[in-house]
Short mmCIF file of C-alpha atoms in Angstrom, two decimals:
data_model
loop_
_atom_site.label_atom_id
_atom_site.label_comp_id
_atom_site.label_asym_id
_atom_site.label_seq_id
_atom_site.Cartn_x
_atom_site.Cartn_y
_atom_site.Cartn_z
CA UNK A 12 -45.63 9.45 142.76
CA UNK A 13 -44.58 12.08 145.32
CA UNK A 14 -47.27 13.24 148.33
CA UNK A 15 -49.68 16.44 147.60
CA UNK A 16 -49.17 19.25 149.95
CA UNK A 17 -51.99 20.64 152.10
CA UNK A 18 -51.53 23.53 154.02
CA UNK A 19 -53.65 24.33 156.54
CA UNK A 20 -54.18 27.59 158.55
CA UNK A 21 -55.23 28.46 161.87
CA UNK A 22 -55.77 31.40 164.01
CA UNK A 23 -57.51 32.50 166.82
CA UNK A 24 -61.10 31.45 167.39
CA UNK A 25 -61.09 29.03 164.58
CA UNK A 26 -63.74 26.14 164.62
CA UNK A 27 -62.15 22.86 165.33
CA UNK A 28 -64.20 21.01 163.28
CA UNK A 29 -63.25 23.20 160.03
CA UNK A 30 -59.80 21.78 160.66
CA UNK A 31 -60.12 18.14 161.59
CA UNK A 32 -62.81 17.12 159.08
CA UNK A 33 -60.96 17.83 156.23
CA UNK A 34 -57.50 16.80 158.12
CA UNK A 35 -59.17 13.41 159.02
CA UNK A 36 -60.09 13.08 155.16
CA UNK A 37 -56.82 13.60 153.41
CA UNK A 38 -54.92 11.64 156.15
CA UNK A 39 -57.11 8.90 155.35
CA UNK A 40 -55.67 8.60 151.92
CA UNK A 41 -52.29 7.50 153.31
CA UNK A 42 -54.06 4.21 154.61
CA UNK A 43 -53.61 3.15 151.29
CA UNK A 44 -50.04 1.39 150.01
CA UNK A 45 -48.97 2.39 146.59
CA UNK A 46 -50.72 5.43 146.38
CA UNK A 47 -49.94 8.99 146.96
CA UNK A 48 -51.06 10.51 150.02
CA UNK A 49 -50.73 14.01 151.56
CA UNK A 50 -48.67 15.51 153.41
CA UNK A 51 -50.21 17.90 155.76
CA UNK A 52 -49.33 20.93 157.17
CA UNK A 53 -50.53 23.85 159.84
CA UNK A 54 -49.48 26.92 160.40
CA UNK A 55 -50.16 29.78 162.54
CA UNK A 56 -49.47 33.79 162.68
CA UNK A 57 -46.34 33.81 164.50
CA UNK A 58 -46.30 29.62 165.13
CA UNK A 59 -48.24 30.24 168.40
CA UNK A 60 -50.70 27.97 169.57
CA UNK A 61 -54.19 28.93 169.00
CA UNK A 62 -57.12 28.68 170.68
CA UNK A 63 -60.44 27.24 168.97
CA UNK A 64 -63.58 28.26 169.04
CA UNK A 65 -64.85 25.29 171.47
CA UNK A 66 -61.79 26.05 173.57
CA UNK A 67 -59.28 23.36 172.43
CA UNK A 68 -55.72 24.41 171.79
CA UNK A 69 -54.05 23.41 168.51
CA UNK A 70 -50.48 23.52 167.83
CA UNK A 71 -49.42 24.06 164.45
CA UNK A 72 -46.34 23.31 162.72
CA UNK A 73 -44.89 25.82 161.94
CA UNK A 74 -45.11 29.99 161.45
CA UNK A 75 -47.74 31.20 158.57
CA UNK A 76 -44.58 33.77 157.47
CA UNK A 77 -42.35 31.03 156.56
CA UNK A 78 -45.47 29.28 154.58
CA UNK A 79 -45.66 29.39 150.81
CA UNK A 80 -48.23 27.58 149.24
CA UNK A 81 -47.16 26.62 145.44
CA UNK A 82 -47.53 24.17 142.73
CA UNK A 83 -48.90 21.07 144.07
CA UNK A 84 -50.56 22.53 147.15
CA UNK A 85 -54.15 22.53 148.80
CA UNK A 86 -54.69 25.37 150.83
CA UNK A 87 -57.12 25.33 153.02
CA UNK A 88 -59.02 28.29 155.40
CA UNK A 89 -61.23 26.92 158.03
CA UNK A 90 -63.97 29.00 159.25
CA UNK A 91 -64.17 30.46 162.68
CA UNK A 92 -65.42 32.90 165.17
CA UNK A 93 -64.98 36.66 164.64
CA UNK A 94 -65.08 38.63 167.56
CA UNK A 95 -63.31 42.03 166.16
CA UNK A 96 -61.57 42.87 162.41
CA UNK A 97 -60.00 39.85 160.90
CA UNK A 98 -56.38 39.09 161.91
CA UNK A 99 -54.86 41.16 159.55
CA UNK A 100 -51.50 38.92 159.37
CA UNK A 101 -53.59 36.12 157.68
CA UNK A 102 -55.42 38.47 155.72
CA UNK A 103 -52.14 40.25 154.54
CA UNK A 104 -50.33 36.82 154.24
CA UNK A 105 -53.83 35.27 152.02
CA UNK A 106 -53.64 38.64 149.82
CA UNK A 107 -49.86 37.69 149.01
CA UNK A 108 -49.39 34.16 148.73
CA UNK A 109 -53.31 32.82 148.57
CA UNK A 110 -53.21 33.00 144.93
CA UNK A 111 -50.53 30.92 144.32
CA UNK A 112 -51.73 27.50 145.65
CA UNK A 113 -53.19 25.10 143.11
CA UNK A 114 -56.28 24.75 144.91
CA UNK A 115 -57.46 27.41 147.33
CA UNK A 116 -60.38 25.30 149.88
CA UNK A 117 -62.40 27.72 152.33
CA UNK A 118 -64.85 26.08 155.37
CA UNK A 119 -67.45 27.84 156.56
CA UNK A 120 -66.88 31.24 156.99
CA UNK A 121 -63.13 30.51 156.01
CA UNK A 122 -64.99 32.00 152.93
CA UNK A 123 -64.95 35.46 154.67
CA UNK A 124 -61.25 35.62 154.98
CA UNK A 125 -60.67 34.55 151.05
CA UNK A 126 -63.24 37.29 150.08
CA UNK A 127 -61.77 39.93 152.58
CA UNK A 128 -58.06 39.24 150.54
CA UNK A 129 -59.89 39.78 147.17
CA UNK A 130 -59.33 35.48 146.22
CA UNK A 131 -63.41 35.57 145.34
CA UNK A 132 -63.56 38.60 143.01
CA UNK A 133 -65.22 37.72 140.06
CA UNK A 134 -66.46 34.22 141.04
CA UNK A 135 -69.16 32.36 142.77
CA UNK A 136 -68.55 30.79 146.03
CA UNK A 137 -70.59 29.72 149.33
CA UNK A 138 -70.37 30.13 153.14
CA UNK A 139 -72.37 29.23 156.47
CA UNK A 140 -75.80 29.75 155.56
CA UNK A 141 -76.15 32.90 158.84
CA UNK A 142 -73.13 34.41 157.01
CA UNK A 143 -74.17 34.55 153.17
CA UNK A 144 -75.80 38.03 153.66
CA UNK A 145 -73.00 39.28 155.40
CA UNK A 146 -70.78 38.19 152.35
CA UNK A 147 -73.25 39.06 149.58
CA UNK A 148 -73.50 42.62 151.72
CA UNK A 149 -69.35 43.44 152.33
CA UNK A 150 -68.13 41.90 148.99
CA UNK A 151 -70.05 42.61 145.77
CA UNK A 152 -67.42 41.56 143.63
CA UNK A 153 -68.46 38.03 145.06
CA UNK A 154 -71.23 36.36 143.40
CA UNK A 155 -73.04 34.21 146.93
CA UNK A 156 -74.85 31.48 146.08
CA UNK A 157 -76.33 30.77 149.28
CA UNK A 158 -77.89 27.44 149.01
CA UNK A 159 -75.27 24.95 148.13
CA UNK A 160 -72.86 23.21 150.64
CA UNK A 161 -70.06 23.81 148.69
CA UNK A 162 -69.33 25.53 145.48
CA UNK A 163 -66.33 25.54 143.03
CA UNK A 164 -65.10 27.88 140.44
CA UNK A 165 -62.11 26.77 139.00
CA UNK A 166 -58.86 26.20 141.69
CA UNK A 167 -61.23 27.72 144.50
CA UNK A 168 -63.72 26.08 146.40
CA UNK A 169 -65.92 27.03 149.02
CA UNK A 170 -68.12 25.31 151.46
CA UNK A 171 -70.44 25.72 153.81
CA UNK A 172 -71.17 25.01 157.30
CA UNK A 173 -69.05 22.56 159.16
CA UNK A 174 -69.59 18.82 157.91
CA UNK A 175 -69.81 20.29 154.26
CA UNK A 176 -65.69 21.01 154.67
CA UNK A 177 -65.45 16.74 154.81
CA UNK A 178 -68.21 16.67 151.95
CA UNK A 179 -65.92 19.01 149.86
CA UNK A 180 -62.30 17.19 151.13
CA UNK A 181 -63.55 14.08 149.78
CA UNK A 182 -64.59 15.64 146.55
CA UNK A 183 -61.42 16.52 146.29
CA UNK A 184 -59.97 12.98 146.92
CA UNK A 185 -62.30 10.85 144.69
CA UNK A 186 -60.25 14.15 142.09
CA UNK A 187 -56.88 12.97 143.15
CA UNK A 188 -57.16 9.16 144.12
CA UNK A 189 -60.52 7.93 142.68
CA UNK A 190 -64.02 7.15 143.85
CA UNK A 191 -63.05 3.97 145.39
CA UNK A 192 -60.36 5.75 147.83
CA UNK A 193 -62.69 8.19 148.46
CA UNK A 194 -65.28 5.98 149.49
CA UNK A 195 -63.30 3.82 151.28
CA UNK A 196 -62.51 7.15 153.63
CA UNK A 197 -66.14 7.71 153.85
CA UNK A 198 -67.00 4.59 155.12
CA UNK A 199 -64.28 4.87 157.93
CA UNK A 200 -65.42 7.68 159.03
CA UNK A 201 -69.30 7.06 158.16
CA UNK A 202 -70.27 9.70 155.86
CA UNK A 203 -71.76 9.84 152.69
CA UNK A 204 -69.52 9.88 149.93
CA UNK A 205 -70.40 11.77 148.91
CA UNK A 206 -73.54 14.55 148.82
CA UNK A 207 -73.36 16.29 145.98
CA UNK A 208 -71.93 20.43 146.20
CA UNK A 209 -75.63 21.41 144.36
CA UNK A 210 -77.54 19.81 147.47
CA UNK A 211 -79.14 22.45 150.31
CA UNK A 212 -77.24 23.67 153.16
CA UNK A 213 -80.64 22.75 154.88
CA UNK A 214 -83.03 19.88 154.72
CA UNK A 215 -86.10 20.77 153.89
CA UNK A 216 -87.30 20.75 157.51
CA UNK A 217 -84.82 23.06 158.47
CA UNK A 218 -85.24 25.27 155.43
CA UNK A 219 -88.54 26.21 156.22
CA UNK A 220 -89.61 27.64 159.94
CA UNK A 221 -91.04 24.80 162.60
CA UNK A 222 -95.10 26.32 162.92
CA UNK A 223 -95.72 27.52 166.19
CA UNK A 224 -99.04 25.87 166.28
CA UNK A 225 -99.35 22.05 166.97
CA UNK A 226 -101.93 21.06 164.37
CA UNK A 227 -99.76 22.52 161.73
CA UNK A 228 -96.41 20.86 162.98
CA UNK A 229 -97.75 17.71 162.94
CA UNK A 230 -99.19 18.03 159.19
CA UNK A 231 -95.16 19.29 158.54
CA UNK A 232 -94.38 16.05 160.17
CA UNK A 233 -96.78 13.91 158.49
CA UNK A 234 -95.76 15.10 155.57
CA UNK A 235 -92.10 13.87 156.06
CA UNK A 236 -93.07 11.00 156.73
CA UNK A 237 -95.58 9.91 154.37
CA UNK A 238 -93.77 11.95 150.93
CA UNK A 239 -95.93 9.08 148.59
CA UNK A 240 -99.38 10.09 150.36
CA UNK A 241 -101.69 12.39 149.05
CA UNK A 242 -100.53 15.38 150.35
CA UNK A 243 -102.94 17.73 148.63
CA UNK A 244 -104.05 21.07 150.24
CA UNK A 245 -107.19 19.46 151.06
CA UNK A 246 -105.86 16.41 152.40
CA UNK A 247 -103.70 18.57 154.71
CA UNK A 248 -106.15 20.94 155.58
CA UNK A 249 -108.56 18.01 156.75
CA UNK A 250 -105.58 16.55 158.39
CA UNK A 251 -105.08 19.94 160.63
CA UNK A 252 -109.12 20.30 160.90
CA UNK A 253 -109.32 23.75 158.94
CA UNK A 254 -110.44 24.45 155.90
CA UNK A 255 -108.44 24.68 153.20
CA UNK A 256 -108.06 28.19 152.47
CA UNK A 257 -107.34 28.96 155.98
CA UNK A 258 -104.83 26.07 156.53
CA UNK A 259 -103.03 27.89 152.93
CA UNK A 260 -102.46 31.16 154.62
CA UNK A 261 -101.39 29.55 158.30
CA UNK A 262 -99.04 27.63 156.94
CA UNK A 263 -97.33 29.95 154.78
CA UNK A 264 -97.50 32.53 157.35
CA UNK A 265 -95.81 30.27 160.17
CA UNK A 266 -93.46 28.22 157.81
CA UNK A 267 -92.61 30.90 155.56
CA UNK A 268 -94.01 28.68 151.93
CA UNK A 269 -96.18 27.27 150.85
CA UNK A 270 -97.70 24.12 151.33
CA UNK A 271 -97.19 22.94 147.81
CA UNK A 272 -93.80 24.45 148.09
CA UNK A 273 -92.98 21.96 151.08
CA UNK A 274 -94.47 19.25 149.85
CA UNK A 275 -92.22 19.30 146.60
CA UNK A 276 -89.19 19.71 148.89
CA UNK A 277 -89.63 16.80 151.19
CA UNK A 278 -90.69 14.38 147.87
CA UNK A 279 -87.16 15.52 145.88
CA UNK A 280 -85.11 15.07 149.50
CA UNK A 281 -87.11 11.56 150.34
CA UNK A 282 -85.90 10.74 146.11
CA UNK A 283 -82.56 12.19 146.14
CA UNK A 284 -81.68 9.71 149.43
CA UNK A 285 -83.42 6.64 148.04
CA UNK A 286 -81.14 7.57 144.72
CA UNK A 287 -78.01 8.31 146.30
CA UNK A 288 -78.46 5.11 148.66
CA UNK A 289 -80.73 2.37 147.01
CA UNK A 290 -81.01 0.14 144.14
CA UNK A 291 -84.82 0.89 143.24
CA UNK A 292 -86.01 1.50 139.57
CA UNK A 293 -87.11 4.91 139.10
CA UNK A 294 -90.17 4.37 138.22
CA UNK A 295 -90.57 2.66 142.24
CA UNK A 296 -89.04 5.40 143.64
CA UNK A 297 -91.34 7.96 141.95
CA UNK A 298 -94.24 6.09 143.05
CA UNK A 299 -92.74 5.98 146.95
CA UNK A 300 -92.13 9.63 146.73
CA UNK A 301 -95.59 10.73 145.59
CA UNK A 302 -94.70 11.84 141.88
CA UNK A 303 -96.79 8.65 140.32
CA UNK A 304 -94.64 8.35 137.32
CA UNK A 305 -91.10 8.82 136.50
CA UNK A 306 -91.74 11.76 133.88
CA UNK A 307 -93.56 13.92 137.18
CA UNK A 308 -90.22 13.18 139.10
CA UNK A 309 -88.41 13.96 136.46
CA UNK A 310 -89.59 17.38 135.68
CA UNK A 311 -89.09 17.85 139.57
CA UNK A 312 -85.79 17.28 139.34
CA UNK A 313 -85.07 19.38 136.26
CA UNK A 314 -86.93 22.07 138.05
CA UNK A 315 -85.33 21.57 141.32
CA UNK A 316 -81.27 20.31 140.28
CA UNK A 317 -80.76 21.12 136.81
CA UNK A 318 -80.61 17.30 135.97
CA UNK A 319 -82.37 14.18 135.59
CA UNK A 320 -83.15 11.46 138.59
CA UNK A 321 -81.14 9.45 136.38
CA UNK A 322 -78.26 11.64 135.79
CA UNK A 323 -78.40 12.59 139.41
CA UNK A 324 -77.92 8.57 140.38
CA UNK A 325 -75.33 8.10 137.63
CA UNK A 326 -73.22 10.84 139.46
CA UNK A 327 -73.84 10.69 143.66
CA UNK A 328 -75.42 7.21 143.92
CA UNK A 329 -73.69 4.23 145.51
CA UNK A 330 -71.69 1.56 143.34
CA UNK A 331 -74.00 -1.81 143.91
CA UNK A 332 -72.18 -5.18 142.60
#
């Protein structure tokens, strides 16, 4: 079984991490006798080291001209800071040759660069969550889907911020080598193997604002905390000593939903992790996530994912023996 070829490219200003995650991933598959690893490759515009955008030089292996991804081969477009027009050498060189790898991988706003060359056109696809807009805005012939961590269309694949480039290189793995490989590499490296390409670039903490005043942080807080409490708007409104009405509007106003809204996010993250990670029945976890019976939680998740708690365990959860 011959090695799979990932090429990898770097330029100026490129985020480290966008590179090693997904490097440290598909190394890890040659820890593994009798099976197929990859062989990895970077390259550069003219071979020259490049600067990141921490300020650690890589050196690649070689000149981006002399690169031709083909059958066989990953290639892969870490994200990265743009200070002025993309480089047009990579852009010119990903407008030529982009299309014919077998899979095309973007990190982060490594999405930019595929979407500048015209790779996106006519498909969906994700970035960091600050640059979405920007994508949505310069490439309409892209359909953004800003909420996911990573998203793929066919041979292209597209992920979001950072970690969700080792989230994605490991979905690509368990593709090529099998869950158990995969899993293997996620416990070396302590990740999750793996969370799921539907699941929020934010938690819901971070995907709603932090309220600027303290009684209504700490009800955000509570809430976290205690998902199976009663975390009516009358509960929380006695909780942050207003009525309820008023604690409605304040909260929307300084967390930008609702409390209801909230709520329903922190239950479906608290279920989603006790899912992915436990062995409890769902009926236990509905009741420890405030839904009361496993029908509630599952209209949640139907609502919220587009599948069943069940479904959703059957897929990301955790082998237990």
């Amino acid at each position: 079984m011959s090695l799979r070829n990932v090429l990898v490219v770097l330029y100026d200003g490129v985020q480290s991490l966008d590179v090693t995650g997904p490097v440290e991933v598909f190394s890890g598959a040659s820890r593994f006798p009798g099976r197929a690893g990859y062989a990895i490759r970077t390259v550069s515009p003219g071979g020259a080291p490049v600067r990141t955008d921490s300020g650690l030089t890589l050196v690649p292996d070689g000149d981006l001209e002399g690169a031709r991804p083909g059958t066989g081969t990953t290639l892969l477009v870490p994200g990265g800071r743009f200070t002025a027009d993309f480089e047009p050498r990579l852009t010119d060189w990903l407008r030529a040759y982009g299309g014919d790898a077998e899979r095309l991988v973007s990190v982060c706003t490594g999405g930019l660069l595929l979407a500048e060359a015209g790779l996106l056109d006519g498909r969906r696809a994700t970035t960091h969550w600050y640059a979405c807009a920007q994508m949505a805005r310069d490439y309409p012939a892209v359909t953004v889907e800003p909420d996911p961590i990573y998203v793929r269309d066919g041979p292209v694949s597209t992920s979001a911020g950072v970690t969700a480039g080792i989230d994605l290189a490991l979905a690509l793995v368990e593709e090529d080598h099998g869950r158990d490989v995969a899993l293997t590499i996620a416990r070396h490296l302590v990740v999750f193997l793996r969370r799921p390409g539907n699941q929020s670039q934010f938690s819901a903490q971070l995907s709603a604002q932090t309220a600027r005043r303290e009684p209504l942080r700490d009800v955000q807080q509570w809430i976290t905390e205690h998902p199976g409490a009663d975390l009516g708007v009358e509960a929380l409104a006695a909780r942050a000593r207003l009525s309820p009405r008023h604690f409605s509007r304040a909260f929307q106003a300084e967390t930008g939903v609702t409390p209801g809204r909230y709520v329903e996010r922190v239950r479906v993250e608290h279920a989603r992790r006790l899912l992915e990670e436990g062995g409890e029945g769902v009926a236990e976890i509905s009741r420890a996530c405030g839904y009361g019976t496993p029908e509630a939680l599952r209209r949640a998740f139907l609502k919220t994912l587009g599948q069943s708690p069940t479904e959703y365990r059957r897929r990301f959860g955790l082998p237990h023996h």
